[in-house]
Short mmCIF file of C-alpha atoms in Angstrom, two decimals:
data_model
loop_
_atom_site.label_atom_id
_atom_site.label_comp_id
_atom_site.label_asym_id
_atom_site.label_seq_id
_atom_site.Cartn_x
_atom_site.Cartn_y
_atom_site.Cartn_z
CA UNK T 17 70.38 110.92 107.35
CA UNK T 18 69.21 113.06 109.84
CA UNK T 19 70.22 116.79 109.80
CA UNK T 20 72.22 118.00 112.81
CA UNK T 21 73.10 121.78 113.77
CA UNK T 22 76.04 123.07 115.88
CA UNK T 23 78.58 120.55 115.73
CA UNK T 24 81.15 122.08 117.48
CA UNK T 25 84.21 119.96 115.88
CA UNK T 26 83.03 121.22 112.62
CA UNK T 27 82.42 124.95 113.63
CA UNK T 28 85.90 124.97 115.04
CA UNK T 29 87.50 123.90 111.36
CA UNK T 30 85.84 125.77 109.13
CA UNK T 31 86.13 128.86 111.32
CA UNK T 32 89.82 127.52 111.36
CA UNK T 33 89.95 127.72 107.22
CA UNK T 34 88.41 131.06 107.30
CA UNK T 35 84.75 129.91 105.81
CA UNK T 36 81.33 131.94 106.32
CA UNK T 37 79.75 130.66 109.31
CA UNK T 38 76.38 130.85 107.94
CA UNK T 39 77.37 127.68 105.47
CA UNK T 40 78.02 125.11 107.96
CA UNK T 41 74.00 124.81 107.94
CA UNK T 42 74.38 122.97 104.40
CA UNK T 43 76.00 119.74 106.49
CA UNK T 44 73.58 116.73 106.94
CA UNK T 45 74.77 114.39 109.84
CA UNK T 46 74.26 110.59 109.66
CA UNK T 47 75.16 107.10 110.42
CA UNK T 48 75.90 104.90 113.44
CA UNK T 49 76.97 106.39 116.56
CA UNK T 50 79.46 105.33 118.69
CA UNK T 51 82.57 104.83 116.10
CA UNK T 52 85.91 105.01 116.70
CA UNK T 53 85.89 104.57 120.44
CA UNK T 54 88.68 106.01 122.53
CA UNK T 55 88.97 108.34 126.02
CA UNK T 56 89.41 111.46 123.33
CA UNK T 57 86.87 112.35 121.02
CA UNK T 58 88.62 111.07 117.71
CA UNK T 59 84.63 110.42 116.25
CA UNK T 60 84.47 114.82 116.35
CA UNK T 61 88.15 114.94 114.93
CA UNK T 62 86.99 112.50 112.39
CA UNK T 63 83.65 114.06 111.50
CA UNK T 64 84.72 117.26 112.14
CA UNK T 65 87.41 117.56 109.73
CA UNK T 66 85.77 115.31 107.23
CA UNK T 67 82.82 117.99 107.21
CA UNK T 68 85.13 120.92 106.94
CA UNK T 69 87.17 119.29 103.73
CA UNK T 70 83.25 118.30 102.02
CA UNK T 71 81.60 121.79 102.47
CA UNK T 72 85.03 123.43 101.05
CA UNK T 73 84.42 121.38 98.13
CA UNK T 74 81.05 121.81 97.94
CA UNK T 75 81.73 125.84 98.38
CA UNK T 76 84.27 125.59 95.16
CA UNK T 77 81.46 123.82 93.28
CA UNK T 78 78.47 126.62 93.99
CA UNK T 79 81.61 129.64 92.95
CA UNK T 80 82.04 127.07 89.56
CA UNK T 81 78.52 126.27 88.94
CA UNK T 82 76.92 129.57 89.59
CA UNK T 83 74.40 127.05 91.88
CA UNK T 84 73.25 127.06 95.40
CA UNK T 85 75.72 125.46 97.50
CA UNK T 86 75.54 122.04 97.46
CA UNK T 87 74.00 119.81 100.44
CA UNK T 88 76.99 118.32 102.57
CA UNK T 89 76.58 115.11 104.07
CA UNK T 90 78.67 113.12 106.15
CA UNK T 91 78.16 109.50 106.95
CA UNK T 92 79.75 108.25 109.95
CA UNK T 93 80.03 104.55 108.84
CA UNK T 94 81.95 106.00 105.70
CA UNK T 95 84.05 108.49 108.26
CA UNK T 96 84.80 105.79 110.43
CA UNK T 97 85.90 103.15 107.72
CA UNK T 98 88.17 105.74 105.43
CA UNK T 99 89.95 106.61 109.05
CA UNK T 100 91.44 102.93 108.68
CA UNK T 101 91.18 102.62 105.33
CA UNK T 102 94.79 101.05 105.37
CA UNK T 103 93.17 98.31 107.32
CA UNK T 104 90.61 97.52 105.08
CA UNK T 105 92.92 97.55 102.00
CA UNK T 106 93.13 93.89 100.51
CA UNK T 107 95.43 93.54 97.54
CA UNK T 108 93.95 90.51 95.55
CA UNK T 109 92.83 88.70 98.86
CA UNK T 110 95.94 89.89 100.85
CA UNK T 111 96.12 92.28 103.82
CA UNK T 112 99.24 95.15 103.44
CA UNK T 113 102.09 94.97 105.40
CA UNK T 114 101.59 97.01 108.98
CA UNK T 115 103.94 98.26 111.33
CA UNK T 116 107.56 96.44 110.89
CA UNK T 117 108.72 94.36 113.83
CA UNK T 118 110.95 97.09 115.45
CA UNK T 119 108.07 100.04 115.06
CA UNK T 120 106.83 99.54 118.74
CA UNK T 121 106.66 100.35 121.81
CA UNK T 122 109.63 99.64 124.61
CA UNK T 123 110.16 99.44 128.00
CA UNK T 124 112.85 101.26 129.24
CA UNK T 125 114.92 102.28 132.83
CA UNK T 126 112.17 104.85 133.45
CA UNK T 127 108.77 104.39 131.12
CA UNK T 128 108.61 104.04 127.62
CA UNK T 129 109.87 104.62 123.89
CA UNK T 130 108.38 104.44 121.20
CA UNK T 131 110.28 103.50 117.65
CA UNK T 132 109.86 103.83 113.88
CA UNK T 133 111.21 102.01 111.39
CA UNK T 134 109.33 101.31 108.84
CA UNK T 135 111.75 101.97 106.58
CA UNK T 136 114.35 100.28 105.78
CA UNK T 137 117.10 103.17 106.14
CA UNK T 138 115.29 104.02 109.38
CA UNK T 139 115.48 100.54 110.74
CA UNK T 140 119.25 100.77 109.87
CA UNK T 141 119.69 104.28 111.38
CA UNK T 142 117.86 102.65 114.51
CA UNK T 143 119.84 99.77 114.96
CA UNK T 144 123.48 101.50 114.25
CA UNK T 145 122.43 104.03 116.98
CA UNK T 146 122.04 101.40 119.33
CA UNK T 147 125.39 99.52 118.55
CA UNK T 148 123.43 96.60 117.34
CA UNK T 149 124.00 93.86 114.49
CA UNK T 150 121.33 94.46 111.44
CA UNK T 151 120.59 90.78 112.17
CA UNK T 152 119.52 91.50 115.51
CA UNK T 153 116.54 90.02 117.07
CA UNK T 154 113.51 92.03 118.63
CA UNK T 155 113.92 90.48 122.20
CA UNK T 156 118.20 92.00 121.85
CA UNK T 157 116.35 95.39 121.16
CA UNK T 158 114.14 94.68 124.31
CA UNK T 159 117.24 94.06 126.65
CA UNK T 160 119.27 97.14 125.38
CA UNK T 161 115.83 99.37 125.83
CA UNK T 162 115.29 98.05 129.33
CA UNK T 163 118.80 99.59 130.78
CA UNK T 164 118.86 102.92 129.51
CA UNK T 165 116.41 105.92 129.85
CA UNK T 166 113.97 106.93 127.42
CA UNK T 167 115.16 110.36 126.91
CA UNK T 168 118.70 109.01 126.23
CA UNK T 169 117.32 106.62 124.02
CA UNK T 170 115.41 108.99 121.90
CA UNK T 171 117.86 111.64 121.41
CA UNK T 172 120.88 108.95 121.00
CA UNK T 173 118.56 107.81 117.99
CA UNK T 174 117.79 110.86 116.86
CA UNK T 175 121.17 112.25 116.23
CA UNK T 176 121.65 109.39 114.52
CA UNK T 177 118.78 110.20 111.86
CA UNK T 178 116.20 107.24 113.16
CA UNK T 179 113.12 107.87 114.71
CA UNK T 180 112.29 106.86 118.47
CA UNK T 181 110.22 109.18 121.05
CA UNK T 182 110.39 108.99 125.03
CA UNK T 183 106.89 108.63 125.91
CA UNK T 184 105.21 111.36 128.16
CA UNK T 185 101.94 112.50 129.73
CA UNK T 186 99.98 115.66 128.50
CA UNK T 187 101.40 118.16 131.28
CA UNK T 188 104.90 116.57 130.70
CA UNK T 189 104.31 117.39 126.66
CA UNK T 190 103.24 121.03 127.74
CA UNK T 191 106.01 121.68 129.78
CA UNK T 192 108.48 120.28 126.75
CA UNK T 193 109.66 123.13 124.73
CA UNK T 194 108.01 121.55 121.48
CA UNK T 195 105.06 120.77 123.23
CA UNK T 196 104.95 125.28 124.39
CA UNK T 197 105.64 126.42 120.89
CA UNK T 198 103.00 123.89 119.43
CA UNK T 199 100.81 125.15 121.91
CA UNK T 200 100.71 129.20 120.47
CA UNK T 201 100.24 128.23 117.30
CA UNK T 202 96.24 127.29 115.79
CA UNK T 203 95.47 124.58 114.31
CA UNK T 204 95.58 125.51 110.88
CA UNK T 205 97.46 128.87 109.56
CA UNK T 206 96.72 130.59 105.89
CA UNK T 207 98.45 133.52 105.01
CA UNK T 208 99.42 135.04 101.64
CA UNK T 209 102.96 135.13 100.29
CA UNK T 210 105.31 136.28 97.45
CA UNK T 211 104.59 139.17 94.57
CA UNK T 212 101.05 140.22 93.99
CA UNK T 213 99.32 137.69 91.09
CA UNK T 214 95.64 138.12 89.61
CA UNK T 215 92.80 136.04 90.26
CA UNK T 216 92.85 133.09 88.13
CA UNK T 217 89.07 132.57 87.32
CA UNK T 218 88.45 129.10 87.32
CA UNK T 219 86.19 127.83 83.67
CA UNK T 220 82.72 126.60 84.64
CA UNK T 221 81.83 123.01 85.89
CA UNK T 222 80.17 120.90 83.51
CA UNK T 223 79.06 117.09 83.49
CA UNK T 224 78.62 114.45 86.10
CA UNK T 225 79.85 113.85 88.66
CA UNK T 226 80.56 117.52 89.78
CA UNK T 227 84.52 117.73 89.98
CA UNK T 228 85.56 121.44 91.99
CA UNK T 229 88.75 120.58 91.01
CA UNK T 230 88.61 119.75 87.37
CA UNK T 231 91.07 121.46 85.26
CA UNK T 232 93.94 121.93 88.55
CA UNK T 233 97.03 120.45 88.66
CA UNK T 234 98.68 119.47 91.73
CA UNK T 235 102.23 118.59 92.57
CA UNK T 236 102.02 116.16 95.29
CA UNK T 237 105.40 116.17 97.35
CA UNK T 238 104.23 114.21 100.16
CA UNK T 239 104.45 110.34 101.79
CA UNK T 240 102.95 108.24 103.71
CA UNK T 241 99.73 109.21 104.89
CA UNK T 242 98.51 112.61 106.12
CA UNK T 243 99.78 114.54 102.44
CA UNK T 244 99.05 111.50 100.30
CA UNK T 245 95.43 111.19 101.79
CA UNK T 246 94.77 115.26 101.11
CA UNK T 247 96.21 114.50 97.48
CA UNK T 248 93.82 111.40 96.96
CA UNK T 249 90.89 113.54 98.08
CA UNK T 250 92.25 116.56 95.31
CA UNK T 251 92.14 114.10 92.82
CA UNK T 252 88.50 112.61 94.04
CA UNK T 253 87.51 115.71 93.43
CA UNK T 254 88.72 115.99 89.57
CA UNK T 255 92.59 117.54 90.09
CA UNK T 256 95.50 116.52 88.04
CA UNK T 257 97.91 115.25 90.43
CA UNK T 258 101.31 113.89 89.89
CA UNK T 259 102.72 112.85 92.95
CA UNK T 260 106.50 113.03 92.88
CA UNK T 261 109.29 111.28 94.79
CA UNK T 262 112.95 110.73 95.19
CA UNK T 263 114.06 107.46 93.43
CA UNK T 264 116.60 107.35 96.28
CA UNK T 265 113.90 106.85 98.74
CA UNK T 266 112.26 103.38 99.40
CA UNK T 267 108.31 103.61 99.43
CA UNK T 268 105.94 101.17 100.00
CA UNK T 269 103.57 99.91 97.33
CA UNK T 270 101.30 98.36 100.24
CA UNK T 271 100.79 102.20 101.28
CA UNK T 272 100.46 103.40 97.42
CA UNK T 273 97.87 101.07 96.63
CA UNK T 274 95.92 102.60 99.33
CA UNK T 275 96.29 106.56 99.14
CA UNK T 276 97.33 106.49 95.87
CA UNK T 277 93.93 106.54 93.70
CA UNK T 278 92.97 108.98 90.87
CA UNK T 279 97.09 110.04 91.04
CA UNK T 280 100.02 109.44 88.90
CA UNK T 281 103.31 108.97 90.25
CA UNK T 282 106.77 109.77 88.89
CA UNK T 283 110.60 108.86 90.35
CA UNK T 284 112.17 112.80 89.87
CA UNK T 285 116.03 113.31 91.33
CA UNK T 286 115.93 116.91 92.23
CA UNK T 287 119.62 117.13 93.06
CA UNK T 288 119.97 116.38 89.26
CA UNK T 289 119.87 119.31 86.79
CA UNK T 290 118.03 117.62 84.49
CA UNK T 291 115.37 116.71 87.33
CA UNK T 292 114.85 120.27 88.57
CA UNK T 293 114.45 121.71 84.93
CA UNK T 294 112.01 119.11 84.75
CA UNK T 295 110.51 120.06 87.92
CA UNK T 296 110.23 123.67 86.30
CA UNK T 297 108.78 123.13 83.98
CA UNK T 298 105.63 121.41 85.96
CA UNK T 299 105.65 124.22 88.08
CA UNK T 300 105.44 126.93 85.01
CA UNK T 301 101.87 125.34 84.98
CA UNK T 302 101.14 123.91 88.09
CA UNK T 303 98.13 125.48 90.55
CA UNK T 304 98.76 123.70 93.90
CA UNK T 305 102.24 122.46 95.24
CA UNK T 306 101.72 119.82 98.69
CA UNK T 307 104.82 119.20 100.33
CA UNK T 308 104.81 116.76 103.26
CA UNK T 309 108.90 116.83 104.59
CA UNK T 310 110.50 118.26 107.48
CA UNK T 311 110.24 122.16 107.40
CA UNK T 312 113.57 123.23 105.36
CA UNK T 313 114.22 119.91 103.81
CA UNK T 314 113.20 121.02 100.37
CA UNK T 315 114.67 124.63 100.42
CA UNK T 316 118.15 123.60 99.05
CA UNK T 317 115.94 122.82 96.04
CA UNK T 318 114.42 126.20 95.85
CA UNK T 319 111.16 124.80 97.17
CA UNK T 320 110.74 127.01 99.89
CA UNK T 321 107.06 128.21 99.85
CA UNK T 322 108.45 131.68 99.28
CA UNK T 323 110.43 130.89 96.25
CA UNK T 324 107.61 128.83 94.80
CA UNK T 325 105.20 131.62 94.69
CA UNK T 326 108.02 133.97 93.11
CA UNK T 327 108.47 131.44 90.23
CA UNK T 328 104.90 130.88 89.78
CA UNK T 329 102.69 133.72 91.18
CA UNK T 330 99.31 132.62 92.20
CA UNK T 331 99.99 129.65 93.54
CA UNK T 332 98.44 127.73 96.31
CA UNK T 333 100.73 126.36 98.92
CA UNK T 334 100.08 123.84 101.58
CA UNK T 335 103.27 122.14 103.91
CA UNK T 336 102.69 119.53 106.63
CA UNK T 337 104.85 118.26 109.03
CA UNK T 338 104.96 116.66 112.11
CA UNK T 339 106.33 118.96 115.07
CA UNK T 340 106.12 122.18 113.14
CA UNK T 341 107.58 124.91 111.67
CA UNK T 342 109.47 126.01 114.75
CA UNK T 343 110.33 124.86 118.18
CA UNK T 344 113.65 122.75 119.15
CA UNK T 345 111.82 119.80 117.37
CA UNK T 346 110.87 122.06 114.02
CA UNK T 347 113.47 120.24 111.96
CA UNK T 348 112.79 116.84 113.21
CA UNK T 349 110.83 113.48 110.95
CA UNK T 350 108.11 112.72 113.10
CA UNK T 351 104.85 110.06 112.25
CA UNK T 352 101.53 109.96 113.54
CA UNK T 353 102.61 107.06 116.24
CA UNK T 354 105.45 109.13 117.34
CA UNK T 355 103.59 112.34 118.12
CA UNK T 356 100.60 110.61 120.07
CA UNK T 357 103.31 109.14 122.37
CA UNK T 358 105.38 112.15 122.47
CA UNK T 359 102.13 114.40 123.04
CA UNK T 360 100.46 112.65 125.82
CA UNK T 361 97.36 110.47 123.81
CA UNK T 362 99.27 107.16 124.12
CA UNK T 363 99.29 108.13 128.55
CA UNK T 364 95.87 108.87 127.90
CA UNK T 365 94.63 106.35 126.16
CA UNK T 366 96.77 104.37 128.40
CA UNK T 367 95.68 100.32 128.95
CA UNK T 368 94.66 99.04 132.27
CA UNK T 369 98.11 97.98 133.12
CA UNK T 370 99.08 100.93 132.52
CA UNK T 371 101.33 100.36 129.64
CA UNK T 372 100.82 103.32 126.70
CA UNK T 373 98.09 102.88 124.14
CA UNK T 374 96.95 103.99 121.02
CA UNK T 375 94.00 105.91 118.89
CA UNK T 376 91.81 103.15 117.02
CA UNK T 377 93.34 104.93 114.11
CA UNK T 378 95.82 107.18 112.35
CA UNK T 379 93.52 110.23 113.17
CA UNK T 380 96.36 112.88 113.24
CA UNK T 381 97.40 111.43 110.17
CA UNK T 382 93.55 111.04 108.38
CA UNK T 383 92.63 114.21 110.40
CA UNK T 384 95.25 116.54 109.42
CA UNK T 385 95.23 115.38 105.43
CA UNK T 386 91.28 116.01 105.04
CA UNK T 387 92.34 119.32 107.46
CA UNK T 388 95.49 119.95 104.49
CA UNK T 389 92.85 119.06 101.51
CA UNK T 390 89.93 121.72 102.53
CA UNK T 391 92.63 123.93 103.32
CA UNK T 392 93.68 123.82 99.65
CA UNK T 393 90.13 123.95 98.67
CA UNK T 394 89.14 127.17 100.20
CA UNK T 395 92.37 128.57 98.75
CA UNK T 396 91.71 128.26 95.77
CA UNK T 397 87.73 129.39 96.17
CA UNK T 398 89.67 132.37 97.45
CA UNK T 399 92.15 133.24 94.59
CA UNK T 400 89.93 132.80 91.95
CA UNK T 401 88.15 136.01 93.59
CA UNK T 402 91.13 137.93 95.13
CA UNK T 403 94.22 136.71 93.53
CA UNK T 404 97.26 136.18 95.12
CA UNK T 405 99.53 133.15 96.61
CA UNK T 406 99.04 131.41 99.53
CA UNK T 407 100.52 129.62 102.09
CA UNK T 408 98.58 126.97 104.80
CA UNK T 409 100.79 125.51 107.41
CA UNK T 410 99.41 122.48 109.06
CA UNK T 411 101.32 119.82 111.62
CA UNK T 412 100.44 116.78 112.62
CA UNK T 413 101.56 117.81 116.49
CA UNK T 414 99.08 120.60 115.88
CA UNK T 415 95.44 118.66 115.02
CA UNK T 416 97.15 116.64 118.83
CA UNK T 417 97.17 119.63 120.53
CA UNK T 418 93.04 120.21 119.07
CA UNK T 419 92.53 117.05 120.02
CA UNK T 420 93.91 116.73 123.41
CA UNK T 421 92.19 120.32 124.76
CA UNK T 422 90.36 122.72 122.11
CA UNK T 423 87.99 120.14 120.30
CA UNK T 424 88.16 117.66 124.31
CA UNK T 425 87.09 120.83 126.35
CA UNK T 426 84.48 121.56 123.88
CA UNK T 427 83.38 118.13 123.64
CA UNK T 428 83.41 116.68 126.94
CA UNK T 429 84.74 119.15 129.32
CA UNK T 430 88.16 118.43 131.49
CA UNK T 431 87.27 114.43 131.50
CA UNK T 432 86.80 113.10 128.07
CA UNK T 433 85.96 109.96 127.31
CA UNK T 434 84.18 108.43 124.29
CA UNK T 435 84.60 104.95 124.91
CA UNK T 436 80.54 103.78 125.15
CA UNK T 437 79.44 101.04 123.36
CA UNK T 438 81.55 101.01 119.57
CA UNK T 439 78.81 100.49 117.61
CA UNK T 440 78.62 97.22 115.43
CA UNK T 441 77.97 98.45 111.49
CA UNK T 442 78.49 97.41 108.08
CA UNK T 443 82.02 98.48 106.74
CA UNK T 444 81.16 96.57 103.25
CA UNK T 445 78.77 99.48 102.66
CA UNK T 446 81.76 102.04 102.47
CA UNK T 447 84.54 99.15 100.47
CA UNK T 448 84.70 98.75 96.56
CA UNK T 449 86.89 96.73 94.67
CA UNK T 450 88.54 97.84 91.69
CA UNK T 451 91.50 96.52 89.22
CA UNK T 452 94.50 97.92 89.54
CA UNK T 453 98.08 97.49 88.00
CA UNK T 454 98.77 95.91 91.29
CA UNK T 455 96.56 93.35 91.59
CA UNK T 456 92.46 93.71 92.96
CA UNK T 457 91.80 96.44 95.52
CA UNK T 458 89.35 95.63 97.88
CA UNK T 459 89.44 100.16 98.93
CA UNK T 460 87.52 102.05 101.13
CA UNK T 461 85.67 105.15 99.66
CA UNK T 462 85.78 108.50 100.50
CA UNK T 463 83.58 109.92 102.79
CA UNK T 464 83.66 113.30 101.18
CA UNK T 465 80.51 113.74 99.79
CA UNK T 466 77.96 116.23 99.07
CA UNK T 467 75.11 116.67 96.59
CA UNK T 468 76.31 115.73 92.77
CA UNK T 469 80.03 115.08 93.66
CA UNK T 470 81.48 112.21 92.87
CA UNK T 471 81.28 108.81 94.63
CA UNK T 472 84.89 106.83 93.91
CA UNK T 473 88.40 107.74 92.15
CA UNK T 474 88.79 107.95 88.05
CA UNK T 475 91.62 105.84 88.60
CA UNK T 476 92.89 103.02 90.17
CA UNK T 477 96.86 103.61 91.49
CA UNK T 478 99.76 102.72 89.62
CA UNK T 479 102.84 101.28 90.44
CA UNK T 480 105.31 103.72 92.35
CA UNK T 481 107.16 105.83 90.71
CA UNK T 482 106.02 104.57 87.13
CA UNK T 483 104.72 107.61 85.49
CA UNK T 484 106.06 109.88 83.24
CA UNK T 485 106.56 113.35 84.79
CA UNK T 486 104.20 116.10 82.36
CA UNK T 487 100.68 117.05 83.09
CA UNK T 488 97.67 114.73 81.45
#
């Protein structure tokens, strides 16, 4: 690899999660250019926040180790293949199930919608908001799109509970009153919360592979992929995580079998009293809570950030969502197809015929969970010196904002456009295959790396929901 100073993507994160500048010299650069092609510069977003995640773990291994900080180095090949790692997953020779037939794109009387549902309940939501049979036909959905506004459409849906979002361009997005209150807001926030609590010294590292995170346990409340890919990286990284989820709630095993490694996974009812003593009683020893809903959705559990670090002082607290904390859209479900459209990327990255387009990957989603996991990192590099709880705040509407002006003004200037020549390389040199309860994952690896750490998972996933709920 050859070594490469003043990436400005990278500076921007780690200055973002509060890291000495001086340490971003420890990052190595490498691997093919010209990745990840698109008008925005999704190869910095990519590399950037890849970087940012790998020299916050490397920074909790030198504070563990008592060693020099650890060489970072980031591959592009393995950056660019873990960005899409859901579309190299093969589960015993068979590709996952993508996008469902009504998650799409729509013409309507004046532009475009764009719909989720993915899920079945959302698909339902989506359909009964429309006034249509659930044995309707995509082409029905078509004809009911094309006579009605976008706008109408999406808020029709909305109040409904499904997911669909009118389509606009960048200055339309920054003249929306989501799109203003996104825009005062950083990308990344960190700030400490609830009673005082002691720093927690954290035991020295021993063995190989290096694991930062040995010895931390991690409550992973979080789905689909932005939360579940910062949890998989924790767990890289040596954590004890135990994701946990609603058994009310449908999830896909396709989408566990990919962001699922070196976790557990339990089925927990938290409206039940016997699920929230339960709950306790892995947060009496828990170090790190992720939570990945719709800011509030978990309060009436007394899972507000706030209330977590009063029960357990000391804690490390990271929530993602889509739109935000705040804003007219705070309390809204959002995905990472939803906000590109919403945000202006899909006018951007707009096809010839003008029709909306897409990233060449999830990058809010990949982006923001690396963004989420370093986040959590530094945290805890922090109160194991300092003490305290703390809370960082990340959105996926936020890392679109970076994207579409701090980290493209940086990059390119006013026109980006990093669409030259996508690079042919070798994907199989960033893919393993591995047993798994499910079947035989064909995986990518992670592309968090640095000097000693470790190269794959412990563990292969499990099946959804499977585990029992205590700590290992």
């Amino acid at each position: 690899m050859a070594q490469r100073h003043g990436n400005g993507g990278t500076d921007q994160v780690w200055a973002a999660l509060g890291g000495a500048p001086e340490l971003t010299e420890r990052i190595v650069y490498g691997g093919p250019p010209g990745l990840l092609p698109a008008r925005l510069p999704v190869r910095a977003l990519a590399r950037a926040t890849v970087a940012g995640c790998a020299l916050a773990a490397a920074e909790l291994t030198a504070l563990r180790t008592g060693r020099p900080l650890p060489t970072v180095r980031v591959d592009e090949g393995a950056v660019a293949t873990a960005f899409v790692s859901e579309r190299h997953l093969r589960i015993d020779g068979r590709a996952p199930s993508g996008f469902a037939p009504l998650s799409r794109f729509w013409r309507t009387a004046d532009g475009w919608v764009r719909t989720h549902a993915n899920y079945p309940h959302h698909r339902d939501r989506l359909l009964h908001a429309l006034g249509l049979p659930p044995t309707v036909q995509p082409a029905d959905v078509e004809a009911e799109f094309a006579g009605r506004r976008a706008e109408e459409i999406q808020e029709t849906v909305y109040a409904a509970g499904g997911l669909a979002v009118a389509a606009r361009s960048p200055e339309e997005w920054a003249a929306h009153g989501q799109g203003a209150t996104v825009a005062t807001h950083p990308l990344l926030t960190r700030q400490r919360i609830g009673p005082s609590a002691p720093p927690r010294p954290l035991p020295a590292l021993a063995g190989d592979p290096l694991l930062p995170a040995q010895g931390l346990r991690v409550l992973d409340l979080t789905r689909v992929i932005a939360g579940p890919v910062a949890t998989r990286t924790l767990a890289l990284l040596g954590a004890d995580v135990l994701r946990i989820d609603a058994p009310q709630l449908p999830e896909s095993q396709d989408a566990h079998n990919d962001t699922g490694f070196g976790k557990r996974s339990a089925a927990l009812d938290l409206a039940a009293r016997s699920g929230r003593a339960t709950f306790d009683d892995l947060l009496a020893d828990a170090d790190v809570v992720v939570t990945g809903y719709r800011p509030g959705c978990l309060d009436r559990f007394g899972l507000a950030p706030e209330a977590l670090a009063e029960r357990r002082p000391g804690l490390v607290v990271a929530r993602l969502s889509a739109w935000g904390d705040d804003g007219p859209w705070g309390g809204r479900r959002g995905f990472d197809s939803l906000v590109q459209v919403a945000c202006g990327i899909a006018a951007v990255e707009a096809h010839e015929d003008g029709a909306p387009g897409a990233l060449p990957a999830q990058a809010l989603d990949h982006g923001t969970g690396y963004l989420l996991a370093a986040a959590v990192l530094r945290s805890l590099t922090e109160q194991a010196g300092h003490g305290g709880s703390t809370l960082t705040t990340l959105a996926l509407a936020r890392t679109a904002h970076w994207l579409l002006h701090g980290l493209a003004d940086h990059e390119h200037g006013h026109a980006p456009d990093d669409r030259a020549a996508a690079a042919p390389y070798d994907a199989d040199r960033h893919l393993s295959t591995v047993g798994s309860p499910a079947g035989r994952l064909r995986h990518a690896l992670s592309p968090v790396a640095f000097d000693g750490g470790p190269a794959t998972w412990a563990t292969p996933p499990g099946r959804c929901g499977s585990d029992t709920p205590v700590w290992r």
